[in-house]
PDB file of C-alpha atoms in Angstrom:
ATOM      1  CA  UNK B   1      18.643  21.226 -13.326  1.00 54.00           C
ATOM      2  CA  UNK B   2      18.203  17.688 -14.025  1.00 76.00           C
ATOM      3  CA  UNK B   3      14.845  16.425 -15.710  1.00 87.00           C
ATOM      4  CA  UNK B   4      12.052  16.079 -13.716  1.00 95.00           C
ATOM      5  CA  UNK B   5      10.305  12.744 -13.492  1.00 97.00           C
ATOM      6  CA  UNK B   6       7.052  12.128 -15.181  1.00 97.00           C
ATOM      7  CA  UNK B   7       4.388  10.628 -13.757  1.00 98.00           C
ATOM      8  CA  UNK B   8       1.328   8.945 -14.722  1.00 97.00           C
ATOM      9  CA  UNK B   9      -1.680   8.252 -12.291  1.00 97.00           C
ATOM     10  CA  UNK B  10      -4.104   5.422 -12.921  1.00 95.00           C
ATOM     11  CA  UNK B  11      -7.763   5.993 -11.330  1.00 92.00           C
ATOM     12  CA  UNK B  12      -6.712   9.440 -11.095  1.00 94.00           C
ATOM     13  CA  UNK B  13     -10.542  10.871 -10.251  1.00 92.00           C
ATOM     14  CA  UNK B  14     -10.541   8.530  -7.503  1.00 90.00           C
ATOM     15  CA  UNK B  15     -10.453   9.528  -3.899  1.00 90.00           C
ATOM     16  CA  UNK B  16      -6.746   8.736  -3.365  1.00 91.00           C
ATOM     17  CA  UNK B  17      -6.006   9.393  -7.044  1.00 93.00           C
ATOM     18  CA  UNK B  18      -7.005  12.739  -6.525  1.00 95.00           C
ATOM     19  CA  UNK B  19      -4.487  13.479  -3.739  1.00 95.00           C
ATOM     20  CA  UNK B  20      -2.419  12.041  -5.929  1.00 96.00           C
ATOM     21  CA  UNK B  21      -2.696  14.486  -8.506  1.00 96.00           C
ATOM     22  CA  UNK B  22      -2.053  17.264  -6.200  1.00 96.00           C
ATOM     23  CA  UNK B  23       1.267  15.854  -4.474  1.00 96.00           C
ATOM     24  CA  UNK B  24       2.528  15.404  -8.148  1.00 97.00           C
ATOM     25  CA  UNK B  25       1.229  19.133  -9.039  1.00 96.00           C
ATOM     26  CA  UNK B  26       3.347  20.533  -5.889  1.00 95.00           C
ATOM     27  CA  UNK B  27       6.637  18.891  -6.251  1.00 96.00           C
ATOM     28  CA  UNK B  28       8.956  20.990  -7.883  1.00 94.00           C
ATOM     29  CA  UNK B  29      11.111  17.217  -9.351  1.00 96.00           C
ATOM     30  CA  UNK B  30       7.758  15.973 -10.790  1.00 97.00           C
ATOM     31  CA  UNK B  31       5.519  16.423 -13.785  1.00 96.00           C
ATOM     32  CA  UNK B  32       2.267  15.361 -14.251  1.00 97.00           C
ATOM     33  CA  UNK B  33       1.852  13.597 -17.924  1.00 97.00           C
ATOM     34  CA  UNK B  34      -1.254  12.017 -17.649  1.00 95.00           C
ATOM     35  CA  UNK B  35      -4.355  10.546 -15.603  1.00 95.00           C
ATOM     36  CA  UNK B  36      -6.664   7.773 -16.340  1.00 94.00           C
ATOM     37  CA  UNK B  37      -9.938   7.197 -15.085  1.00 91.00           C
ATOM     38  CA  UNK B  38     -12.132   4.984 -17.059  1.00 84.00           C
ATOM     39  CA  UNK B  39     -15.144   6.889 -16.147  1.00 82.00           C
ATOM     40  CA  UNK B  40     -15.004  10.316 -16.631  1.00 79.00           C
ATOM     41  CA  UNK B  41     -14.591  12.577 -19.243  1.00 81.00           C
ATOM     42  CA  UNK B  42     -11.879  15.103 -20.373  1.00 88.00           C
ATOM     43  CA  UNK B  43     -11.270  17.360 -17.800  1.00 92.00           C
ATOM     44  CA  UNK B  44      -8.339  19.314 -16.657  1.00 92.00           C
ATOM     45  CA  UNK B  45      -6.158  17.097 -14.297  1.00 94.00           C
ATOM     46  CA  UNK B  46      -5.524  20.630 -12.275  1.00 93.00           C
ATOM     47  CA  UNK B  47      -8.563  21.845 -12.654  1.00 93.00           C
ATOM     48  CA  UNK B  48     -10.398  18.405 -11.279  1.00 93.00           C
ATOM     49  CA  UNK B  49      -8.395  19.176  -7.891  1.00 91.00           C
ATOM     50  CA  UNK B  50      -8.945  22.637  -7.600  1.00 91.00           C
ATOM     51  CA  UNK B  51      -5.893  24.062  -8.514  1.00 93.00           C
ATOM     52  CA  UNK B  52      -4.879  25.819 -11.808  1.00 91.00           C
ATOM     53  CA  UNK B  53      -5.439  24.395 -14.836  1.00 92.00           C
ATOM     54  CA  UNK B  54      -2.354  22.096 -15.857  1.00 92.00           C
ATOM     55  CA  UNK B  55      -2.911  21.422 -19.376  1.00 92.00           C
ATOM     56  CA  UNK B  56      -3.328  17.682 -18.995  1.00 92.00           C
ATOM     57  CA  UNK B  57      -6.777  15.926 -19.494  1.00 93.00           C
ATOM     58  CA  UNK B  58      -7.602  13.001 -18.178  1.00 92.00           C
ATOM     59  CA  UNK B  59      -7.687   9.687 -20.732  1.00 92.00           C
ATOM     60  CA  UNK B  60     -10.106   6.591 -20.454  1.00 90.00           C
ATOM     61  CA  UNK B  61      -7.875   4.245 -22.044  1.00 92.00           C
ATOM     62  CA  UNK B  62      -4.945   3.142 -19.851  1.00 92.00           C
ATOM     63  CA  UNK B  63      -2.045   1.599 -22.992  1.00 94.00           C
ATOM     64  CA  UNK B  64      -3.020   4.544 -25.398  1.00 94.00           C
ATOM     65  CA  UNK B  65      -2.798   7.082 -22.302  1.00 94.00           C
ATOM     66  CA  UNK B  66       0.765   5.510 -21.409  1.00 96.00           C
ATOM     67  CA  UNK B  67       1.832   5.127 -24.895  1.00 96.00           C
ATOM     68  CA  UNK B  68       1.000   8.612 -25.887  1.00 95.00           C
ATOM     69  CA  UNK B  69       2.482  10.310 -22.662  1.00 96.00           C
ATOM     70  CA  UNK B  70       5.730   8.490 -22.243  1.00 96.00           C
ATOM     71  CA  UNK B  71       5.749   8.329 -18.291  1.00 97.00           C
ATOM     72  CA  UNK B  72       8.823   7.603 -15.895  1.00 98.00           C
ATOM     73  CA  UNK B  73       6.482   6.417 -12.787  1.00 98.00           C
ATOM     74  CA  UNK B  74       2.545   5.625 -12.920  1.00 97.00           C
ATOM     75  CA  UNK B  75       1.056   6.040  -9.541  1.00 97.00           C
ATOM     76  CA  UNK B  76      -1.839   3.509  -9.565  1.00 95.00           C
ATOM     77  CA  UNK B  77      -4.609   3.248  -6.430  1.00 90.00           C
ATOM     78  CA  UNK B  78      -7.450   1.443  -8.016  1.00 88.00           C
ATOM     79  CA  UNK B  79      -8.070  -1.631  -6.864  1.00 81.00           C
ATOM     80  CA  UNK B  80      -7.559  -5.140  -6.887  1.00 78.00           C
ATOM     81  CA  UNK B  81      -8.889  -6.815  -9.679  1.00 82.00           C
ATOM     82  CA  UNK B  82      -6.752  -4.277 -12.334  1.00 87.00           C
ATOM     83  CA  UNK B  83      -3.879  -4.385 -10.311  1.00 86.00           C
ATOM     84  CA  UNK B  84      -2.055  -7.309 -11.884  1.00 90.00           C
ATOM     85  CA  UNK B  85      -2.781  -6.457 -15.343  1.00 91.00           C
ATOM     86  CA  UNK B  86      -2.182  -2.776 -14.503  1.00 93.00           C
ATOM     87  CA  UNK B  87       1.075  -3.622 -13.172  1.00 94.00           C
ATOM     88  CA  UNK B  88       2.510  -5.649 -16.304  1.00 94.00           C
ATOM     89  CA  UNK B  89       1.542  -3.856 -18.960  1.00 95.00           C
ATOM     90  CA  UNK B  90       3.725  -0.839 -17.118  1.00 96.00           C
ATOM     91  CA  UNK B  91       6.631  -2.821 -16.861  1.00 97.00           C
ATOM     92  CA  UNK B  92       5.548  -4.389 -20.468  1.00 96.00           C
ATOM     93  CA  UNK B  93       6.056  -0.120 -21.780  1.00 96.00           C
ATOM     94  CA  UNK B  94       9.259   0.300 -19.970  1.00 96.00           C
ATOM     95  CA  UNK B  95       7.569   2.279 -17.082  1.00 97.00           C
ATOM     96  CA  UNK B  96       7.993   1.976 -13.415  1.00 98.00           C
ATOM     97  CA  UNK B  97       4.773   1.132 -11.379  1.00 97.00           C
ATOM     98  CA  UNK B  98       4.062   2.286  -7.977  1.00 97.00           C
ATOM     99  CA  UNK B  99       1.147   0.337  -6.618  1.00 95.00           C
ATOM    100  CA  UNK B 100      -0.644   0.842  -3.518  1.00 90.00           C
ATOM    101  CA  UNK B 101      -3.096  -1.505  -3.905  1.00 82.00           C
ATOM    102  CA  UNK B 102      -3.447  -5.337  -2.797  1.00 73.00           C
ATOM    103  CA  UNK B 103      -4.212  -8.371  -4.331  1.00 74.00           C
ATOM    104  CA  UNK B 104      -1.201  -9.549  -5.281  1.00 86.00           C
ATOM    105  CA  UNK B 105      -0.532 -13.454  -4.769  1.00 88.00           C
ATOM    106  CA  UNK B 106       3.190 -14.280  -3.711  1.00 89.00           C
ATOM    107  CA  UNK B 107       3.982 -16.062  -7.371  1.00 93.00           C
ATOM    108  CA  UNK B 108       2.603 -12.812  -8.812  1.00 92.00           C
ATOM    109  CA  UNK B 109       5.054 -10.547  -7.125  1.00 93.00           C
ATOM    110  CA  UNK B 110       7.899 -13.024  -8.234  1.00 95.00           C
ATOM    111  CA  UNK B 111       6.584 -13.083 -11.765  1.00 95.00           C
ATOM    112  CA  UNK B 112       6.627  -9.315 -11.413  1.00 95.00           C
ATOM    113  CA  UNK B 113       9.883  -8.750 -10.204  1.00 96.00           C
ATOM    114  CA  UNK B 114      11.865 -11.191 -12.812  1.00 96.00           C
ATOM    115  CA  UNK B 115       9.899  -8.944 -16.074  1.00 96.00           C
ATOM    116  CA  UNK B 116      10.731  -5.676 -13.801  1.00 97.00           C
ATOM    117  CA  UNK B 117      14.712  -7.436 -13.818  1.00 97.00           C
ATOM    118  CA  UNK B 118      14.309  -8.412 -17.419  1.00 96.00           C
ATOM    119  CA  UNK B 119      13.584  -4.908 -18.724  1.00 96.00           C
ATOM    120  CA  UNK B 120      16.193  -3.165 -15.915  1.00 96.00           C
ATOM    121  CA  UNK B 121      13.740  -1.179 -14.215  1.00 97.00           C
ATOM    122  CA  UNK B 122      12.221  -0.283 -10.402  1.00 96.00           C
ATOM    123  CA  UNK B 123       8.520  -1.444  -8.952  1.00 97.00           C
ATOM    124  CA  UNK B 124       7.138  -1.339  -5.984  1.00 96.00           C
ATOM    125  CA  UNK B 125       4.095  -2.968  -4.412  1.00 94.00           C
ATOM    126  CA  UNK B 126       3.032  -1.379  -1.299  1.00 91.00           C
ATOM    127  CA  UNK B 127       0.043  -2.411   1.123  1.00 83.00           C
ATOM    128  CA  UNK B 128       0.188   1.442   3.350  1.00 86.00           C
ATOM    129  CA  UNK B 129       2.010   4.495   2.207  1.00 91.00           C
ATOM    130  CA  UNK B 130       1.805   6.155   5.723  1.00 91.00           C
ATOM    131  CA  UNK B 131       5.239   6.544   7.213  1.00 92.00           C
ATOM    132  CA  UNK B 132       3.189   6.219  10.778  1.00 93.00           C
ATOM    133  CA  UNK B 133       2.244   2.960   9.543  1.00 93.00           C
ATOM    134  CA  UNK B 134       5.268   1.779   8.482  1.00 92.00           C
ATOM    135  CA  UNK B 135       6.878   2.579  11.725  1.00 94.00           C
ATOM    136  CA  UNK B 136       4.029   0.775  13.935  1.00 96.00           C
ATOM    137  CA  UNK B 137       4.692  -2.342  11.729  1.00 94.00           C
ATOM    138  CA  UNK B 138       8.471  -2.221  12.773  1.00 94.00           C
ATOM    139  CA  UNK B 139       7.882  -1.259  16.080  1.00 97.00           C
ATOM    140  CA  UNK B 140       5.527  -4.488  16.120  1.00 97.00           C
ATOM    141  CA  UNK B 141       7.987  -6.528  14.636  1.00 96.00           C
ATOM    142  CA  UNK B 142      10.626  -5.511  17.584  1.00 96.00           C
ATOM    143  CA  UNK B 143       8.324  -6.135  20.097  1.00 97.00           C
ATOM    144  CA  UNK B 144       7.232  -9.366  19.130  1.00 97.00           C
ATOM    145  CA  UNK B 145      10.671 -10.787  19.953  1.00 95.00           C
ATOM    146  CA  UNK B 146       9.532 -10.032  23.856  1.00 96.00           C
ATOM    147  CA  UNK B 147       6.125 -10.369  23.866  1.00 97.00           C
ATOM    148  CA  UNK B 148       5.079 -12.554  21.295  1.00 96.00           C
ATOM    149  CA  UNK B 149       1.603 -13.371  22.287  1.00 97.00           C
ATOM    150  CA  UNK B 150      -0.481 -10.703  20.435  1.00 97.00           C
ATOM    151  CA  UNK B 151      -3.400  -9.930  17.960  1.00 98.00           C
ATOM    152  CA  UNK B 152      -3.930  -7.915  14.898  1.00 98.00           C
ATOM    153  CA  UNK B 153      -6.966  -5.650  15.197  1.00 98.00           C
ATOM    154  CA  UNK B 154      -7.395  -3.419  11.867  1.00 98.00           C
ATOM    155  CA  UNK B 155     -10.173  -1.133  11.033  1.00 97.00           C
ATOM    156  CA  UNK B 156     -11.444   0.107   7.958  1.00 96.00           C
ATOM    157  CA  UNK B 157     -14.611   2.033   6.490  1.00 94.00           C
ATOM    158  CA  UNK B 158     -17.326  -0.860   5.303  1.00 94.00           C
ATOM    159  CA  UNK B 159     -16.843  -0.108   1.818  1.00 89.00           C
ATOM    160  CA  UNK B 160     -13.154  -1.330   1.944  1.00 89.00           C
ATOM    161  CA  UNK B 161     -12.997  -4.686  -0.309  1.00 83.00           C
ATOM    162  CA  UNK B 162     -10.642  -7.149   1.293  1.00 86.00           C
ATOM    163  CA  UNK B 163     -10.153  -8.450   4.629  1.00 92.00           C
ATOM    164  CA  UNK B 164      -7.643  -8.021   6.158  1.00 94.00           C
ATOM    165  CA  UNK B 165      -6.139  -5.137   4.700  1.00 91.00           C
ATOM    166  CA  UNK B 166      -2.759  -5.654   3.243  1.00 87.00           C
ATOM    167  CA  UNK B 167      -1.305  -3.504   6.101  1.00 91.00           C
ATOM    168  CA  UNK B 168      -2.689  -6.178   8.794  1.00 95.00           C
ATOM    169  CA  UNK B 169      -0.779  -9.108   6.202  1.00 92.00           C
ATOM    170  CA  UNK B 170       2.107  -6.724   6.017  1.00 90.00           C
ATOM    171  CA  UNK B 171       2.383  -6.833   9.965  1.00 95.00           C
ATOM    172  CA  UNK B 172       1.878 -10.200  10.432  1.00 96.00           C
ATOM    173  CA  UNK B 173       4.569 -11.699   7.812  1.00 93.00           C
ATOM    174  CA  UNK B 174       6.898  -8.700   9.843  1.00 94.00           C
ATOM    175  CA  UNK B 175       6.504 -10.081  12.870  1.00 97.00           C
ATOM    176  CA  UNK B 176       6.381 -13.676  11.478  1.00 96.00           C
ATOM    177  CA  UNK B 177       9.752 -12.983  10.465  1.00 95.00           C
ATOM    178  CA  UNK B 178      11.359 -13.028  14.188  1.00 95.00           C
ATOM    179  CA  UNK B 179       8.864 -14.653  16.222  1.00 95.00           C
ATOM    180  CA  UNK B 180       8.736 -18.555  16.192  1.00 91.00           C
ATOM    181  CA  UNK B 181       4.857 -19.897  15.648  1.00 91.00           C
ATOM    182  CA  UNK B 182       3.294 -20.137  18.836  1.00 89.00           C
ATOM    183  CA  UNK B 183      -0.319 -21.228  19.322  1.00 83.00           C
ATOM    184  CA  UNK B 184      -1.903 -18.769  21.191  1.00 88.00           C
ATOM    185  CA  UNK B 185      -5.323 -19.807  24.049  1.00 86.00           C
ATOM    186  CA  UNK B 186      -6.448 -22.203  25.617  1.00 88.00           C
ATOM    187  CA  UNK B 187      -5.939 -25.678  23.475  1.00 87.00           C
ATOM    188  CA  UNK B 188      -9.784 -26.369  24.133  1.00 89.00           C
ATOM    189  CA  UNK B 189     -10.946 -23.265  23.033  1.00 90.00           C
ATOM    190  CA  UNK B 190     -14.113 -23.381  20.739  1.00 90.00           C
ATOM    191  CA  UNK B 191     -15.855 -20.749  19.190  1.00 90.00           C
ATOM    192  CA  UNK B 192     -19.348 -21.170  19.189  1.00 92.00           C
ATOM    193  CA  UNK B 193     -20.043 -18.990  16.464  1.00 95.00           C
ATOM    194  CA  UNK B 194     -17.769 -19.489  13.296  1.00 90.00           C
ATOM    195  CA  UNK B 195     -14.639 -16.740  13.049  1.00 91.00           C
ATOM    196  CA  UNK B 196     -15.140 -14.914  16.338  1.00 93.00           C
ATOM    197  CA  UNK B 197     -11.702 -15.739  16.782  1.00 93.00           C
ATOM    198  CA  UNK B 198     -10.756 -13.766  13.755  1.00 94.00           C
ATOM    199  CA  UNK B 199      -8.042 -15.227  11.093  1.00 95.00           C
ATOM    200  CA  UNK B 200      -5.206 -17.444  12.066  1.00 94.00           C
ATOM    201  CA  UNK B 201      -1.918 -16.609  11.189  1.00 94.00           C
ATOM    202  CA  UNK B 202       1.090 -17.994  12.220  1.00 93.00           C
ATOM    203  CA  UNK B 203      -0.425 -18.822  15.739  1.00 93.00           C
ATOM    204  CA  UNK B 204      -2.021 -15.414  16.342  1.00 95.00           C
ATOM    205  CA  UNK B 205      -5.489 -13.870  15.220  1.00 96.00           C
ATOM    206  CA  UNK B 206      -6.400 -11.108  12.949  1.00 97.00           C
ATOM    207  CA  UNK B 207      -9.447  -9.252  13.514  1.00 98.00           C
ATOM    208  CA  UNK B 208     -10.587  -7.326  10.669  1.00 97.00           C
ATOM    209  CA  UNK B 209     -13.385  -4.084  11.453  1.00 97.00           C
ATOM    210  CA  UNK B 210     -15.492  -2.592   9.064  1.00 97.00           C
ATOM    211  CA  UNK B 211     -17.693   0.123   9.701  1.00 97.00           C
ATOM    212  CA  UNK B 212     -19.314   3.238   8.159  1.00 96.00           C
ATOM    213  CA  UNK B 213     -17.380   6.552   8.675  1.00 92.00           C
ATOM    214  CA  UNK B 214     -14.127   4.430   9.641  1.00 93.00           C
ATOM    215  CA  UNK B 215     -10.912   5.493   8.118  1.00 91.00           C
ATOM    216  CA  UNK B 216      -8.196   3.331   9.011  1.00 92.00           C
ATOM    217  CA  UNK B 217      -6.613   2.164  12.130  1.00 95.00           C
ATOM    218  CA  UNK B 218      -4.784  -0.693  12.997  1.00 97.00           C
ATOM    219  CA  UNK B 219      -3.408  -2.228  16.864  1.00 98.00           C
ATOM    220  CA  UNK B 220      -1.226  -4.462  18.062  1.00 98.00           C
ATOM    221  CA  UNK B 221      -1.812  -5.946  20.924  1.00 98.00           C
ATOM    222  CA  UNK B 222       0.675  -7.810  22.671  1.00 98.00           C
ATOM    223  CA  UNK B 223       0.491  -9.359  25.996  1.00 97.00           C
ATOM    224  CA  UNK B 224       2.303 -11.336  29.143  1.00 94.00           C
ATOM    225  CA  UNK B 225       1.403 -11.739  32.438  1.00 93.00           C
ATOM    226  CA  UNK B 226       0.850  -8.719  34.492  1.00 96.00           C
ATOM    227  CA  UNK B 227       1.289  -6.548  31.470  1.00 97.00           C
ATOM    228  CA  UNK B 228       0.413  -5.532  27.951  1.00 97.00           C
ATOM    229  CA  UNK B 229       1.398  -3.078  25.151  1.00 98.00           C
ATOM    230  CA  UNK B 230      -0.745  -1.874  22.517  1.00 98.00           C
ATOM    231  CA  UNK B 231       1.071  -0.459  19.798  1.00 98.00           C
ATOM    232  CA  UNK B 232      -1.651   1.486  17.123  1.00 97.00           C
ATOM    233  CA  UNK B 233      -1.694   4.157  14.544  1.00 96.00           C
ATOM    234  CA  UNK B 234      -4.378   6.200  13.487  1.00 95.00           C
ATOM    235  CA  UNK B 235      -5.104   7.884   9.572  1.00 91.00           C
ATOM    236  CA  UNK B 236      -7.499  10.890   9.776  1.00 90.00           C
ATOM    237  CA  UNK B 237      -7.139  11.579   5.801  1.00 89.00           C
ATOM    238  CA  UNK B 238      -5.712  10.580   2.697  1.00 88.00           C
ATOM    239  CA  UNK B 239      -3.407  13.083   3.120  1.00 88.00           C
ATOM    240  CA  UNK B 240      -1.567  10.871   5.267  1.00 90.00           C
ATOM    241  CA  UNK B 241      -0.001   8.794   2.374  1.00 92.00           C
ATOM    242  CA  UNK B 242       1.181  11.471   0.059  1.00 94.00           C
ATOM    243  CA  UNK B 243       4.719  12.121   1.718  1.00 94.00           C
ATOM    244  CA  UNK B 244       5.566   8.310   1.641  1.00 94.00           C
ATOM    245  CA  UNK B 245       3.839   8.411  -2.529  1.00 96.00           C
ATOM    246  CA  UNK B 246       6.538  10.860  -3.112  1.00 96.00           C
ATOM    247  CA  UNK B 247       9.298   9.109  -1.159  1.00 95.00           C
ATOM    248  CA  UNK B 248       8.517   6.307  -3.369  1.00 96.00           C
ATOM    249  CA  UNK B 249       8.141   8.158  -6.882  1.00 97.00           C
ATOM    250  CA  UNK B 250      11.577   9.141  -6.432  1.00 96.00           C
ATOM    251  CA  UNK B 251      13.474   6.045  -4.850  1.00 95.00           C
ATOM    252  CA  UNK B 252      11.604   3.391  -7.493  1.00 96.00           C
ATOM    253  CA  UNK B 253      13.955   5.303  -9.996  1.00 96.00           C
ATOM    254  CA  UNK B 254      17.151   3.974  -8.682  1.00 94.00           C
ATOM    255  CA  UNK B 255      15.792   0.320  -8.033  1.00 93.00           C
ATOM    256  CA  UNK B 256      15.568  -2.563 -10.375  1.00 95.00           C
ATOM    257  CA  UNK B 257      13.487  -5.401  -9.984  1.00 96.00           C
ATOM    258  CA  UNK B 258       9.924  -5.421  -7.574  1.00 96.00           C
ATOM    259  CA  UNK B 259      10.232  -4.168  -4.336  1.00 94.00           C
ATOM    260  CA  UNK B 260       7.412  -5.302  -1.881  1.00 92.00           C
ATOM    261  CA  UNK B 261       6.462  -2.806   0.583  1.00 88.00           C
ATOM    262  CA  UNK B 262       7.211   0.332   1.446  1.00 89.00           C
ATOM    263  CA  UNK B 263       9.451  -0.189   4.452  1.00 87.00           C
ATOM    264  CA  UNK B 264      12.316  -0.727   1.920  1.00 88.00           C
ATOM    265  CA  UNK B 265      12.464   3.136   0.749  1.00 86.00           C
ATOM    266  CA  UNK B 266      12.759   4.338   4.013  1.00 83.00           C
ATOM    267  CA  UNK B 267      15.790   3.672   6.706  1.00 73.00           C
TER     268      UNK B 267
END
């Protein structure tokens, strides 16, 4: 039987870190090493998701955690302003980062992917997890090349930090890929209050929604005369992410350098 892979999970008492803990816990090629969470105490990584106790208690300091534990893959959904540094000092320890969290610049992803090349190992930076997602962003992207007037609408509880969501950026640099900029409306338009258009990219608009007790959902909508498809995909629960989080636990093993987005680790 060949070893399993360790993982790590940063922000592991966190709402997706959690779920985390549990996918790793059920997959018979994993073991848990370790979870951080910089504000609670010791407890029982198994035991803090209801299952049985696992043995491993939960650290509050991330280097001395990873040091200590010696992990393959660290899992990290925090947030971000610790994504960056998160992200280098795993590749800085040898260890392969997983990150489903935004906030990473262009330049930083190329900074991240020559030290990932320097010290021969896998990364990946990925805005949605879903595998529904990832197919309504292709199925976007194919679409565009025959209807290519469209908008982004994504929606997300009111908690939710950035705007748009990395899965509405994702979607538009997609479809930006095969459709040619065209400036979308009336050349006179003006909005009469300040970003009721939404944000302009590449000649279409990206609405962003946040409201209490929203999850996350995200549209297309694409449009010619006479006719329009909406393509759209709905997440109910967190749940939703943990096949593609152990899709991508196992494929950043065989990669080298950063990969960004999760569309890569699936065909």
């Amino acid at each position: 039987m060949e070893r399993r892979i360790r993982v790590a999970v940063i922000g592991a008492s966190g709402r997706m870190g959690r779920e985390v803990v549990k996918t790793v816990l059920r997959e018979s090629d994993m073991e848990l090493v370790a979870g951080v969470s910089r504000t609670s105490g010791p407890i029982d990584l198994g035991r803090m998701v209801g299952m049985d106790d696992c043995g491993i208690l939960m650290g509050n300091d991330i280097e001395k955690v990873l040091t200590q534990s010696k992990p393959d893959v660290l899992v990290d959904f925090t947030g971000p302003q610790t994504a960056v540094s998160h992200t280098n000092l795993a590749i800085r320890l040898g260890i392969r980062p997983v990150m489903g969290t935004t906030g990473f610049t262009p330049q930083a992803i190329a900074d991240l992917d020559m030290l990932c090349r320097d010290n021969n190992i896998g990364g990946l930076i990925a805005p949605n997890f879903s595998i529904g997602a990832i197919l309504m962003m292709r199925f976007a992207a194919q679409a565009s090349k025959y209807f290519p007037h469209l908008e982004i609408i994504e929606y997300h509880g009111d908690q939710k930090l950035d705007a748009p969501s990395g899965t509405a950026v994702k979607t538009a640099e997609l479809i930006s890929e095969v459709r040619e900029e065209i400036k979308q409306g009336n050349p006179k338009e003006e909005e009469t209050i300040e970003g009721s258009r939404g944000g302009y990219y590449n000649g279409f608009r990206i609405h962003s929604v946040r409201l209490p007790g929203v999850f996350a959902q995200q549209e297309v909508i694409m449009a010619e005369q006479g006719q329009a498809l909406k393509i759209r995909h709905d997440s109910y629960d967190r749940a939703a992410y943990m096949p593609g989080v152990a899709i991508a636990v196992r494929k950043v093993m065989t990669y080298t350098g950063m990969i960004y987005g999760f569309e890569h680790f699936i065909d």
